[in-house]
Short mmCIF file of C-alpha atoms and ligand atoms in Angstrom, two decimals:
data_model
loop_
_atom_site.label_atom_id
_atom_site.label_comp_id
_atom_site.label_asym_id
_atom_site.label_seq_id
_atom_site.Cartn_x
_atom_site.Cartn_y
_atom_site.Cartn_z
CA UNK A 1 -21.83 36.53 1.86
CA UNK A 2 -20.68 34.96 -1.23
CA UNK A 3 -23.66 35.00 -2.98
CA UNK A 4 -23.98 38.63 -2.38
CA UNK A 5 -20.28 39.69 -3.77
CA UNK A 6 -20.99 37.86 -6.82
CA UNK A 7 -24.17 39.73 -7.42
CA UNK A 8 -21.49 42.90 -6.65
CA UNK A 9 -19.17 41.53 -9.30
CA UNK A 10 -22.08 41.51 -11.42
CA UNK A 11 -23.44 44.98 -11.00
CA UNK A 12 -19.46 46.04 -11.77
CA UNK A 13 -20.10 44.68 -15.10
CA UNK A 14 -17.32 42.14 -13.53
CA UNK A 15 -19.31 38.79 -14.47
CA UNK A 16 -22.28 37.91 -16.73
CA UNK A 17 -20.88 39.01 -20.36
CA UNK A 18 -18.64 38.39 -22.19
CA UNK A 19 -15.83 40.25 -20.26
CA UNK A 20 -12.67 38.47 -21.89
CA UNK A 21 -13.90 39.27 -25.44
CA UNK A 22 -13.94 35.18 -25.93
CA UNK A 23 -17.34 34.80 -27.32
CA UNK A 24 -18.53 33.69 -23.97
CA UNK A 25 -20.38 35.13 -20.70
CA UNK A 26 -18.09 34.98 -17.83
CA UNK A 27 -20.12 33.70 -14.90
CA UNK A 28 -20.30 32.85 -11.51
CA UNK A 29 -22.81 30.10 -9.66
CA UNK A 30 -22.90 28.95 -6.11
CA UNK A 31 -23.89 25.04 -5.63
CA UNK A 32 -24.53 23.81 -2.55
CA UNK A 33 -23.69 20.05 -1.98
CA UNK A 34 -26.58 17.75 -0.51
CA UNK A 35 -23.94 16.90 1.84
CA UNK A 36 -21.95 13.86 2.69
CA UNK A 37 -18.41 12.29 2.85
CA UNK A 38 -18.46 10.88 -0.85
CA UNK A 39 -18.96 14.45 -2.35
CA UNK A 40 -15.81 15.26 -1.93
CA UNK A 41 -15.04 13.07 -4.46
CA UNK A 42 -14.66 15.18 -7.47
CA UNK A 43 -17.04 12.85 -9.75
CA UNK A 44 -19.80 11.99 -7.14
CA UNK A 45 -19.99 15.56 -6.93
CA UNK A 46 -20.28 16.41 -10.65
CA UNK A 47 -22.98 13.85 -10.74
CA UNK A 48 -25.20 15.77 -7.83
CA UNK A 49 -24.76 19.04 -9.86
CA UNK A 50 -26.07 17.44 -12.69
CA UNK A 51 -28.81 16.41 -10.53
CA UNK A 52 -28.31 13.02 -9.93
CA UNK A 53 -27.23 10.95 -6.87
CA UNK A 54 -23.82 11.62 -5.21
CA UNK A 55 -22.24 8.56 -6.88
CA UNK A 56 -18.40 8.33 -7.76
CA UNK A 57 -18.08 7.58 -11.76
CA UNK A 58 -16.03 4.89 -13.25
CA UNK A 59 -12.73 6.78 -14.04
CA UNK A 60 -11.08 7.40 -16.83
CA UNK A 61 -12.24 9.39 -17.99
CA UNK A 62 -11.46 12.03 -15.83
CA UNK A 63 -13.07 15.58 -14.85
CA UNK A 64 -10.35 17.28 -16.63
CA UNK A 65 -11.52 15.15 -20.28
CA UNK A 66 -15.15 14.82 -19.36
CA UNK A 67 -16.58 16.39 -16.09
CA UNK A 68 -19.84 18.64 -15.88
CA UNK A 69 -22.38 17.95 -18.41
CA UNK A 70 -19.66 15.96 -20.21
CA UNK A 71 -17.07 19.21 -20.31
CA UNK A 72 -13.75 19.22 -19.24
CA UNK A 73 -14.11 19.97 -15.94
CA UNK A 74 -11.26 21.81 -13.50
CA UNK A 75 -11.77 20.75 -9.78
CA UNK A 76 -10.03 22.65 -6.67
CA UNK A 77 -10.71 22.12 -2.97
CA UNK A 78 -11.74 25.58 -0.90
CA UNK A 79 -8.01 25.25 -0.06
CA UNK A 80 -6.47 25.75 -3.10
CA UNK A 81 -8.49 28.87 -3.98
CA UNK A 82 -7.77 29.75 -0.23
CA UNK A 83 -4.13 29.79 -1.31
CA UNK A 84 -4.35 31.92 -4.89
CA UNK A 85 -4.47 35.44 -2.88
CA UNK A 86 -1.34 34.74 -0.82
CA UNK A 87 0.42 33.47 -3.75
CA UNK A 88 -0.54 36.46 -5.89
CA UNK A 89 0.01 38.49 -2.82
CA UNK A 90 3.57 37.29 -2.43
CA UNK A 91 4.70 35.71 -5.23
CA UNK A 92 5.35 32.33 -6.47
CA UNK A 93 8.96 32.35 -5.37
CA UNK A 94 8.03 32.84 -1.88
CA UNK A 95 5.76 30.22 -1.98
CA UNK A 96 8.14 28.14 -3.46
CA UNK A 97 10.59 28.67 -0.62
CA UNK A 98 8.16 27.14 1.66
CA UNK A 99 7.88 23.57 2.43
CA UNK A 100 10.25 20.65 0.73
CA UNK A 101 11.23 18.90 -2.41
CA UNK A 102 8.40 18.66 -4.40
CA UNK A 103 5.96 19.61 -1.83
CA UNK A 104 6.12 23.54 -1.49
CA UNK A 105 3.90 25.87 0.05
CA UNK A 106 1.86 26.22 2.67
CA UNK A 107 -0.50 23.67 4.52
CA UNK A 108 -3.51 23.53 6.82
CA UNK A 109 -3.84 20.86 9.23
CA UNK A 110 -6.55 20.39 11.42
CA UNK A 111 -5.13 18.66 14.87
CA UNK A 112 -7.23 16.22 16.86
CA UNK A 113 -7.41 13.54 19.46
CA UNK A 114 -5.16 13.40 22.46
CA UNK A 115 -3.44 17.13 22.15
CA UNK A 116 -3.73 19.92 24.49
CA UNK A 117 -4.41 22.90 21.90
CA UNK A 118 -6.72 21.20 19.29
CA UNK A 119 -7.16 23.48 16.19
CA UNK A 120 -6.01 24.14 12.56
CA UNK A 121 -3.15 25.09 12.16
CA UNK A 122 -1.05 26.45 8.99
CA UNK A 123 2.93 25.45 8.35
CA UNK A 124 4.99 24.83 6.05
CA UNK A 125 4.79 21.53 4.37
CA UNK A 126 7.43 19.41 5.54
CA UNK A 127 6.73 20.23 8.80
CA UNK A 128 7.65 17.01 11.05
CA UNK A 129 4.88 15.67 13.12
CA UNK A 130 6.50 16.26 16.12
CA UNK A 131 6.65 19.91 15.37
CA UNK A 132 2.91 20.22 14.22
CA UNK A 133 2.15 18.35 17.81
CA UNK A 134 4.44 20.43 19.94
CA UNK A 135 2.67 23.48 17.74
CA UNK A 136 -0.57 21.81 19.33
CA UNK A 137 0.64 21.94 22.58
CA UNK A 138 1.67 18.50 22.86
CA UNK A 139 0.48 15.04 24.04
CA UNK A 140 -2.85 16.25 26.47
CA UNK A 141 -1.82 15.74 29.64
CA UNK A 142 1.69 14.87 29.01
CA UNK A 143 0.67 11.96 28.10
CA UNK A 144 3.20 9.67 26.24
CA UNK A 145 2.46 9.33 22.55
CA UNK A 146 1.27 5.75 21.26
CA UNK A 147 0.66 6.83 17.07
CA UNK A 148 -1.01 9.34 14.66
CA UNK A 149 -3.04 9.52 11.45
CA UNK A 150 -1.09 12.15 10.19
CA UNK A 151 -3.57 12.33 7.06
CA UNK A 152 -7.28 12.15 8.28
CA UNK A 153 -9.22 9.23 9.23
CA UNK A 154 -7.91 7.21 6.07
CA UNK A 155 -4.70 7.35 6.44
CA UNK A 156 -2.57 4.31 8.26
CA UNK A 157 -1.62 4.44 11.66
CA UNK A 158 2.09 5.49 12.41
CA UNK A 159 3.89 4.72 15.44
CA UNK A 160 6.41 7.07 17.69
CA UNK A 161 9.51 5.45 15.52
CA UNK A 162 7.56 8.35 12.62
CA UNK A 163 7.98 11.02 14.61
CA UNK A 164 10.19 13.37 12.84
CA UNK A 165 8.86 12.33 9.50
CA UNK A 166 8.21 15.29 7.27
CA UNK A 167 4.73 15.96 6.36
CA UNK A 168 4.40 15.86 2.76
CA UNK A 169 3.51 13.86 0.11
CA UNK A 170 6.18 11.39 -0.59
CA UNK A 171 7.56 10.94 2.85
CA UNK A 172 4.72 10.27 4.56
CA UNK A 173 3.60 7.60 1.44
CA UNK A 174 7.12 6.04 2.11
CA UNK A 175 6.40 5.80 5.56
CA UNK A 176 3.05 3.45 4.84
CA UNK A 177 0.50 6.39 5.44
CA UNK A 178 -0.33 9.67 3.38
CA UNK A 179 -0.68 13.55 3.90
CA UNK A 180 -4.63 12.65 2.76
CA UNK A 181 -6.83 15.60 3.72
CA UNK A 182 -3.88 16.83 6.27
CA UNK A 183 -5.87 16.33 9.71
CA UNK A 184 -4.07 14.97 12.24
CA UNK A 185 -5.33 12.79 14.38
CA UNK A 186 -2.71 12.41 17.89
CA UNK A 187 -3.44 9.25 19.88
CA UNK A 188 -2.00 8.70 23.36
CA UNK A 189 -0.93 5.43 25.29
CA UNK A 190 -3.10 3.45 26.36
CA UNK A 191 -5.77 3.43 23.70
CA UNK A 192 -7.63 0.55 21.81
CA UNK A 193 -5.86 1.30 18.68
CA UNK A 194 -8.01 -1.57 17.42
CA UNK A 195 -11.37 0.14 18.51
CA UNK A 196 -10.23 3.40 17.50
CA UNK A 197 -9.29 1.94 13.67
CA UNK A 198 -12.69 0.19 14.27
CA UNK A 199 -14.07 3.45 14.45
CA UNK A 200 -13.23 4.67 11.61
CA UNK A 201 -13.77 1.72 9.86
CA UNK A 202 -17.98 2.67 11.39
CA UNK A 203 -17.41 6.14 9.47
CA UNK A 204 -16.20 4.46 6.17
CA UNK A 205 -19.01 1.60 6.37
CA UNK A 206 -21.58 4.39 7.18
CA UNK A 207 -20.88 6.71 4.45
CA UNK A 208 -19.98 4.45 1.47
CA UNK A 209 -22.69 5.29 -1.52
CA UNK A 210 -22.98 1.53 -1.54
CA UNK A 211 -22.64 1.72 -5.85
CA UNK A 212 -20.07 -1.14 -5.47
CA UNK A 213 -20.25 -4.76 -3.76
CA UNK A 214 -16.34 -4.71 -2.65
CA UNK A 215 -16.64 -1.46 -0.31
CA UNK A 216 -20.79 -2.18 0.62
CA UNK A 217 -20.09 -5.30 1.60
CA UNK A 218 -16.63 -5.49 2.65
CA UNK A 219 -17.18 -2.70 4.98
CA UNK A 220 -20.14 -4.27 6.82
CA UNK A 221 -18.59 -7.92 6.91
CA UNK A 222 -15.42 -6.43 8.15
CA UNK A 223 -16.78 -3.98 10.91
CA UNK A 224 -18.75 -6.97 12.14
CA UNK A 225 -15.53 -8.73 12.31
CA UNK A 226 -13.64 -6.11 14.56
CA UNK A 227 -17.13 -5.61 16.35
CA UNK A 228 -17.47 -8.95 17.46
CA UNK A 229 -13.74 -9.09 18.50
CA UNK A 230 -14.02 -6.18 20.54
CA UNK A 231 -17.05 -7.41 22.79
CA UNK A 232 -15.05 -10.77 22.94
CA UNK A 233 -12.25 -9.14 24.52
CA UNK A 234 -9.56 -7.42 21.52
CA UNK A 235 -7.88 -10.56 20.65
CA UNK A 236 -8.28 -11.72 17.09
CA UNK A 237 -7.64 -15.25 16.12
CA UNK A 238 -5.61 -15.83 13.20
CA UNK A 239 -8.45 -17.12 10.79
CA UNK A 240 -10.40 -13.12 11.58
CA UNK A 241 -6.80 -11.68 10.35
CA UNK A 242 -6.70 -13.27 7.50
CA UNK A 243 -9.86 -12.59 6.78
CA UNK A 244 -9.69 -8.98 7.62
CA UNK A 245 -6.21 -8.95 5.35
CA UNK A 246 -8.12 -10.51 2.67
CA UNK A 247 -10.95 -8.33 2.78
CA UNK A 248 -8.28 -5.27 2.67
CA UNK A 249 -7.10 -6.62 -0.69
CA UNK A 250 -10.20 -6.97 -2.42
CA UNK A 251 -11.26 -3.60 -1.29
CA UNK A 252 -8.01 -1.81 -2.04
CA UNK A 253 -7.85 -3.50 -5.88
CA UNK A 254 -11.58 -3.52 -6.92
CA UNK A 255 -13.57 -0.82 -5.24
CA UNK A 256 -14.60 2.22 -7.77
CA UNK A 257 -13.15 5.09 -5.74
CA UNK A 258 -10.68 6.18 -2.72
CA UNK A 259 -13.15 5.67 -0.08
CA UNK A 260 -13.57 1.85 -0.43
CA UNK A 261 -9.83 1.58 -2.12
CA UNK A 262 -8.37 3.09 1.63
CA UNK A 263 -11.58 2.20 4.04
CA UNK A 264 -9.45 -0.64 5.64
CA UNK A 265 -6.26 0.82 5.52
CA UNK A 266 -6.01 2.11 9.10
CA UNK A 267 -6.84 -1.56 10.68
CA UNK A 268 -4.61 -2.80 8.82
CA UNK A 269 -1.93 -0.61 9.63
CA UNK A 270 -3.13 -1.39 13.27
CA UNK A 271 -2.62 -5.24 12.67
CA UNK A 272 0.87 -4.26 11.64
CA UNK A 273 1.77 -2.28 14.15
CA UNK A 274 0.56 -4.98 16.65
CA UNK A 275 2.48 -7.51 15.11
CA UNK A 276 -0.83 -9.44 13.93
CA UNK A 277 1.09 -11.68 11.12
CA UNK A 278 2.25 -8.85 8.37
CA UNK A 279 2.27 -11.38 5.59
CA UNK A 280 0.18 -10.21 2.16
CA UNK A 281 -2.77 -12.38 1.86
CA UNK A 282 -2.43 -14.31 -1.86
CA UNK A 283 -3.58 -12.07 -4.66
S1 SF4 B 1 -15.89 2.53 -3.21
FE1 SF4 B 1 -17.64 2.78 -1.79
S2 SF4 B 1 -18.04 4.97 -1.77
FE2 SF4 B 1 -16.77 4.54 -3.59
S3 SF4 B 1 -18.21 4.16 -5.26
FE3 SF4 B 1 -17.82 2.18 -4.34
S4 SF4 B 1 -19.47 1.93 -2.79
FE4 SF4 B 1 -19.39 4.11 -3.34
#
Protein backbone atom coordinates (compact mmCIF):
# COMPACT_ATOMS: atom_id res chain seq x y z
CA UNK A 1 0.00 0.00 0.00
CA UNK A 2 2.58 2.44 0.86
CA UNK A 3 4.80 1.77 -1.70
CA UNK A 4 2.11 2.24 -4.19
CA UNK A 5 0.87 5.91 -2.89
CA UNK A 6 4.31 7.05 -3.08
CA UNK A 7 4.66 5.99 -6.65
CA UNK A 8 1.01 8.13 -6.78
CA UNK A 9 2.73 11.08 -5.14
CA UNK A 10 5.20 10.69 -7.72
CA UNK A 11 3.13 10.57 -10.85
CA UNK A 12 1.39 13.99 -9.17
CA UNK A 13 4.67 15.51 -9.73
CA UNK A 14 4.29 15.43 -5.66
CA UNK A 15 7.90 13.81 -5.00
CA UNK A 16 11.07 13.23 -7.08
CA UNK A 17 12.10 17.01 -8.04
CA UNK A 18 12.82 19.56 -6.71
CA UNK A 19 9.27 20.56 -5.51
CA UNK A 20 10.28 23.20 -2.71
CA UNK A 21 12.47 25.15 -5.19
CA UNK A 22 15.54 24.25 -2.60
CA UNK A 23 17.99 22.93 -5.03
CA UNK A 24 17.05 19.47 -4.02
CA UNK A 25 14.72 16.41 -5.19
CA UNK A 26 12.12 15.82 -2.67
CA UNK A 27 11.89 12.06 -2.22
CA UNK A 28 10.38 9.30 -0.70
CA UNK A 29 12.00 5.56 0.09
CA UNK A 30 10.56 2.65 1.93
CA UNK A 31 13.25 0.49 4.08
CA UNK A 32 12.36 -2.46 5.46
CA UNK A 33 14.19 -3.45 8.74
CA UNK A 34 15.91 -7.03 8.85
CA UNK A 35 13.97 -7.25 11.93
CA UNK A 36 14.70 -7.48 15.57
CA UNK A 37 14.29 -5.80 19.04
CA UNK A 38 17.61 -3.64 18.80
CA UNK A 39 16.37 -1.83 15.57
CA UNK A 40 14.34 0.13 17.24
CA UNK A 41 17.12 1.76 18.44
CA UNK A 42 17.48 4.76 16.31
CA UNK A 43 21.40 4.13 15.60
CA UNK A 44 21.37 0.26 15.18
CA UNK A 45 18.92 1.07 12.70
CA UNK A 46 20.83 3.76 10.76
CA UNK A 47 23.64 1.32 10.67
CA UNK A 48 21.35 -1.59 8.80
CA UNK A 49 20.29 1.12 6.24
CA UNK A 50 23.66 1.78 5.57
CA UNK A 51 24.03 -1.80 5.13
CA UNK A 52 25.73 -2.92 7.95
CA UNK A 53 24.75 -5.02 11.04
CA UNK A 54 21.94 -3.79 13.37
CA UNK A 55 24.44 -2.52 15.97
CA UNK A 56 23.69 0.50 18.40
CA UNK A 57 26.61 3.30 17.86
CA UNK A 58 28.56 4.85 20.58
CA UNK A 59 26.53 8.11 21.23
CA UNK A 60 27.26 11.31 21.03
CA UNK A 61 27.11 11.99 18.54
CA UNK A 62 23.67 11.76 17.95
CA UNK A 63 21.29 11.10 14.78
CA UNK A 64 20.24 14.62 14.87
CA UNK A 65 24.44 15.79 14.39
CA UNK A 66 25.46 12.72 12.49
CA UNK A 67 22.88 9.97 11.51
CA UNK A 68 22.50 8.40 7.88
CA UNK A 69 25.53 8.35 5.87
CA UNK A 70 26.97 10.77 8.46
CA UNK A 71 23.87 13.48 7.94
CA UNK A 72 21.90 14.85 10.48
CA UNK A 73 19.44 12.53 10.76
CA UNK A 74 15.56 13.18 12.17
CA UNK A 75 14.10 9.91 13.73
CA UNK A 76 10.18 9.41 14.57
CA UNK A 77 8.45 6.21 15.64
CA UNK A 78 5.21 5.13 13.25
CA UNK A 79 3.47 6.84 16.22
CA UNK A 80 4.48 10.12 15.94
CA UNK A 81 3.72 10.37 12.21
CA UNK A 82 0.47 8.46 13.27
CA UNK A 83 -0.27 11.57 15.32
CA UNK A 84 0.67 14.60 12.60
CA UNK A 85 -2.92 14.16 10.76
CA UNK A 86 -4.96 14.50 13.96
CA UNK A 87 -2.93 17.32 15.07
CA UNK A 88 -3.20 19.11 11.72
CA UNK A 89 -6.72 17.91 11.68
CA UNK A 90 -7.54 19.56 14.98
CA UNK A 91 -5.13 21.79 15.92
CA UNK A 92 -2.33 22.07 18.26
CA UNK A 93 -4.43 23.61 20.98
CA UNK A 94 -6.62 20.70 21.13
CA UNK A 95 -3.93 18.53 21.37
CA UNK A 96 -2.51 20.47 23.90
CA UNK A 97 -5.61 20.20 26.06
CA UNK A 98 -5.10 16.58 26.21
CA UNK A 99 -3.09 14.78 28.68
CA UNK A 100 -0.96 16.62 31.70
CA UNK A 101 1.82 18.93 32.55
CA UNK A 102 4.34 18.45 30.21
CA UNK A 103 3.01 15.36 28.76
CA UNK A 104 0.09 16.40 26.31
CA UNK A 105 -1.60 14.59 23.73
CA UNK A 106 -2.71 11.54 22.96
CA UNK A 107 -1.27 7.96 23.71
CA UNK A 108 -1.48 4.35 22.54
CA UNK A 109 -1.10 1.64 24.89
CA UNK A 110 -1.14 -1.78 24.10
CA UNK A 111 -2.72 -3.83 27.30
CA UNK A 112 -1.54 -7.31 28.19
CA UNK A 113 -1.33 -10.06 30.71
CA UNK A 114 -4.01 -10.78 33.24
CA UNK A 115 -6.97 -8.33 31.75
CA UNK A 116 -10.21 -9.33 30.40
CA UNK A 117 -10.30 -7.05 27.11
CA UNK A 118 -6.61 -7.20 25.91
CA UNK A 119 -6.00 -4.61 23.10
CA UNK A 120 -4.58 -1.12 22.27
CA UNK A 121 -6.06 1.29 23.40
CA UNK A 122 -5.76 5.28 22.86
CA UNK A 123 -6.22 7.99 25.99
CA UNK A 124 -5.13 10.75 27.05
CA UNK A 125 -1.78 10.81 28.63
CA UNK A 126 -2.11 11.05 32.19
CA UNK A 127 -4.47 8.54 32.19
CA UNK A 128 -4.09 6.58 35.70
CA UNK A 129 -3.45 2.94 35.42
CA UNK A 130 -6.37 2.04 37.04
CA UNK A 131 -8.40 3.76 34.42
CA UNK A 132 -6.44 2.27 31.37
CA UNK A 133 -7.17 -1.32 33.26
CA UNK A 134 -10.80 -0.72 34.04
CA UNK A 135 -10.76 0.61 30.10
CA UNK A 136 -9.41 -3.09 29.59
CA UNK A 137 -12.03 -4.56 31.32
CA UNK A 138 -10.30 -5.14 34.44
CA UNK A 139 -8.27 -7.77 36.36
CA UNK A 140 -9.35 -11.27 34.10
CA UNK A 141 -11.42 -12.99 36.13
CA UNK A 142 -11.78 -10.56 38.85
CA UNK A 143 -8.87 -11.45 39.86
CA UNK A 144 -7.12 -9.20 42.50
CA UNK A 145 -4.26 -7.17 41.08
CA UNK A 146 -0.59 -8.10 42.32
CA UNK A 147 1.59 -5.22 39.87
CA UNK A 148 2.08 -3.83 36.30
CA UNK A 149 4.77 -2.82 33.82
CA UNK A 150 3.07 0.11 32.93
CA UNK A 151 5.89 0.78 30.18
CA UNK A 152 6.66 -2.52 28.23
CA UNK A 153 8.75 -5.32 29.22
CA UNK A 154 11.61 -2.85 30.46
CA UNK A 155 10.05 -1.01 32.61
CA UNK A 156 10.11 -1.84 36.67
CA UNK A 157 7.50 -3.59 38.28
CA UNK A 158 4.89 -1.42 40.26
CA UNK A 159 2.80 -2.63 42.92
CA UNK A 160 -1.18 -1.89 43.72
CA UNK A 161 0.09 1.15 46.18
CA UNK A 162 0.75 2.81 42.01
CA UNK A 163 -2.47 2.48 41.11
CA UNK A 164 -3.77 5.85 40.42
CA UNK A 165 -0.44 7.04 39.19
CA UNK A 166 -0.75 9.08 36.05
CA UNK A 167 0.72 7.69 33.00
CA UNK A 168 3.20 9.99 31.72
CA UNK A 169 6.56 10.69 31.65
CA UNK A 170 7.63 12.15 34.87
CA UNK A 171 5.22 10.48 37.18
CA UNK A 172 5.67 7.24 36.29
CA UNK A 173 9.87 7.92 36.38
CA UNK A 174 9.14 9.24 39.98
CA UNK A 175 7.38 6.27 40.75
CA UNK A 176 10.70 3.92 39.90
CA UNK A 177 9.33 2.74 36.40
CA UNK A 178 8.77 4.66 32.97
CA UNK A 179 5.97 5.23 30.28
CA UNK A 180 8.81 3.23 27.90
CA UNK A 181 7.08 2.02 24.74
CA UNK A 182 3.49 2.49 26.66
CA UNK A 183 2.40 -1.36 26.77
CA UNK A 184 1.02 -2.40 29.69
CA UNK A 185 1.60 -5.38 31.00
CA UNK A 186 -1.38 -6.29 34.10
CA UNK A 187 -0.25 -9.11 36.38
CA UNK A 188 -2.64 -10.80 38.81
CA UNK A 189 -2.10 -12.45 42.35
CA UNK A 190 -0.62 -15.20 42.59
CA UNK A 191 2.11 -15.04 40.00
CA UNK A 192 5.96 -15.77 40.13
CA UNK A 193 6.77 -12.21 39.80
CA UNK A 194 10.32 -13.56 39.93
CA UNK A 195 9.77 -15.97 36.89
CA UNK A 196 7.79 -13.55 35.11
CA UNK A 197 10.84 -10.68 35.52
CA UNK A 198 12.94 -13.81 34.63
CA UNK A 199 11.17 -13.85 31.56
CA UNK A 200 11.83 -10.94 30.41
CA UNK A 201 15.13 -10.94 31.50
CA UNK A 202 15.14 -14.43 28.55
CA UNK A 203 13.81 -11.67 25.96
CA UNK A 204 16.58 -9.08 26.86
CA UNK A 205 19.44 -11.88 27.00
CA UNK A 206 18.04 -13.26 23.66
CA UNK A 207 17.96 -10.19 21.69
CA UNK A 208 21.03 -8.19 22.88
CA UNK A 209 23.40 -7.57 19.58
CA UNK A 210 26.05 -8.88 21.93
CA UNK A 211 28.53 -5.56 20.67
CA UNK A 212 29.21 -5.04 24.44
CA UNK A 213 30.61 -7.45 27.32
CA UNK A 214 28.38 -5.70 30.22
CA UNK A 215 24.82 -6.57 28.55
CA UNK A 216 26.31 -10.11 26.58
CA UNK A 217 27.51 -11.29 29.48
CA UNK A 218 25.64 -9.86 32.22
CA UNK A 219 22.50 -11.02 30.70
CA UNK A 220 23.52 -14.69 30.39
CA UNK A 221 25.31 -14.86 33.92
CA UNK A 222 22.31 -13.25 35.40
CA UNK A 223 19.43 -15.33 33.70
CA UNK A 224 21.41 -18.36 34.81
CA UNK A 225 21.25 -16.94 38.20
CA UNK A 226 17.33 -16.52 38.38
CA UNK A 227 17.21 -19.88 36.28
CA UNK A 228 18.87 -21.89 38.68
CA UNK A 229 16.87 -20.27 41.57
CA UNK A 230 13.73 -21.00 40.06
CA UNK A 231 14.29 -24.90 39.59
CA UNK A 232 15.67 -24.74 43.24
CA UNK A 233 12.50 -23.57 44.49
CA UNK A 234 12.22 -19.20 44.17
CA UNK A 235 14.23 -18.46 47.14
CA UNK A 236 17.42 -16.55 46.54
CA UNK A 237 20.17 -16.52 49.06
CA UNK A 238 21.63 -13.33 49.87
CA UNK A 239 25.12 -13.84 48.11
CA UNK A 240 22.69 -14.45 44.35
CA UNK A 241 21.12 -10.84 45.37
CA UNK A 242 23.96 -9.24 45.62
CA UNK A 243 25.17 -10.56 42.83
CA UNK A 244 22.15 -9.96 40.76
CA UNK A 245 22.23 -6.11 42.34
CA UNK A 246 25.72 -5.92 41.29
CA UNK A 247 25.28 -7.16 37.97
CA UNK A 248 22.28 -4.44 37.63
CA UNK A 249 24.86 -1.72 38.27
CA UNK A 250 27.39 -2.61 35.90
CA UNK A 251 24.82 -3.06 33.27
CA UNK A 252 22.84 0.09 33.97
CA UNK A 253 26.36 2.39 34.02
CA UNK A 254 28.46 0.72 31.23
CA UNK A 255 26.36 -0.93 28.61
CA UNK A 256 26.32 1.11 25.07
CA UNK A 257 22.55 1.47 24.72
CA UNK A 258 18.95 1.26 26.56
CA UNK A 259 18.56 -2.34 26.10
CA UNK A 260 21.51 -3.52 28.30
CA UNK A 261 21.33 -0.01 30.44
CA UNK A 262 17.37 -1.25 31.56
CA UNK A 263 17.67 -5.28 30.79
CA UNK A 264 17.73 -5.90 34.64
CA UNK A 265 15.61 -3.32 35.73
CA UNK A 266 12.37 -5.30 36.14
CA UNK A 267 14.14 -8.06 38.57
CA UNK A 268 15.30 -5.68 40.31
CA UNK A 269 12.29 -3.87 40.86
CA UNK A 270 10.96 -7.45 41.74
CA UNK A 271 13.72 -7.85 44.50
CA UNK A 272 12.38 -4.59 45.82
CA UNK A 273 9.11 -5.18 45.86
CA UNK A 274 9.79 -8.54 47.69
CA UNK A 275 11.73 -6.98 50.19
CA UNK A 276 15.05 -8.86 48.94
CA UNK A 277 17.59 -6.31 50.85
CA UNK A 278 17.01 -2.78 48.83
CA UNK A 279 20.46 -1.56 49.68
CA UNK A 280 22.66 -0.14 46.43
CA UNK A 281 25.43 -2.48 45.85
CA UNK A 282 28.96 -0.21 46.22
CA UNK A 283 29.68 1.69 43.05
S1 LIG B 1 23.71 -2.84 25.43
FE1 LIG B 1 23.31 -4.90 24.54
S2 LIG B 1 21.99 -4.50 22.80
FE2 LIG B 1 22.95 -2.53 23.36
S3 LIG B 1 24.81 -2.40 22.14
FE3 LIG B 1 25.40 -3.39 24.03
S4 LIG B 1 25.22 -5.62 23.59
FE4 LIG B 1 24.08 -4.53 21.99
Amino acid sequence: MLHAEIEHLRELGLIGHDVLGSGRTLSLDIFTSPGGYILGEETALIECMEGHRGEPRNKPPFPGVYGLWGKPTLMNSVETFADVPIIASRGADWWKDQGTGDSTGLKFFAVSGHVEKPGVYCVPMGTSIRDLIDLAGGVAGGAELDCVQPGGASSNFLGVEHLDTPLDFGTLAEAGSMLGSGALVVIAKGTDTLAAATNVLRFFRNESCGKCVPCRVGSTKAHELLTDTLQAGGELSDERRERLRELETVMRKTSICGLGQVAMGPVVSVLDQRGDGAAEPPE
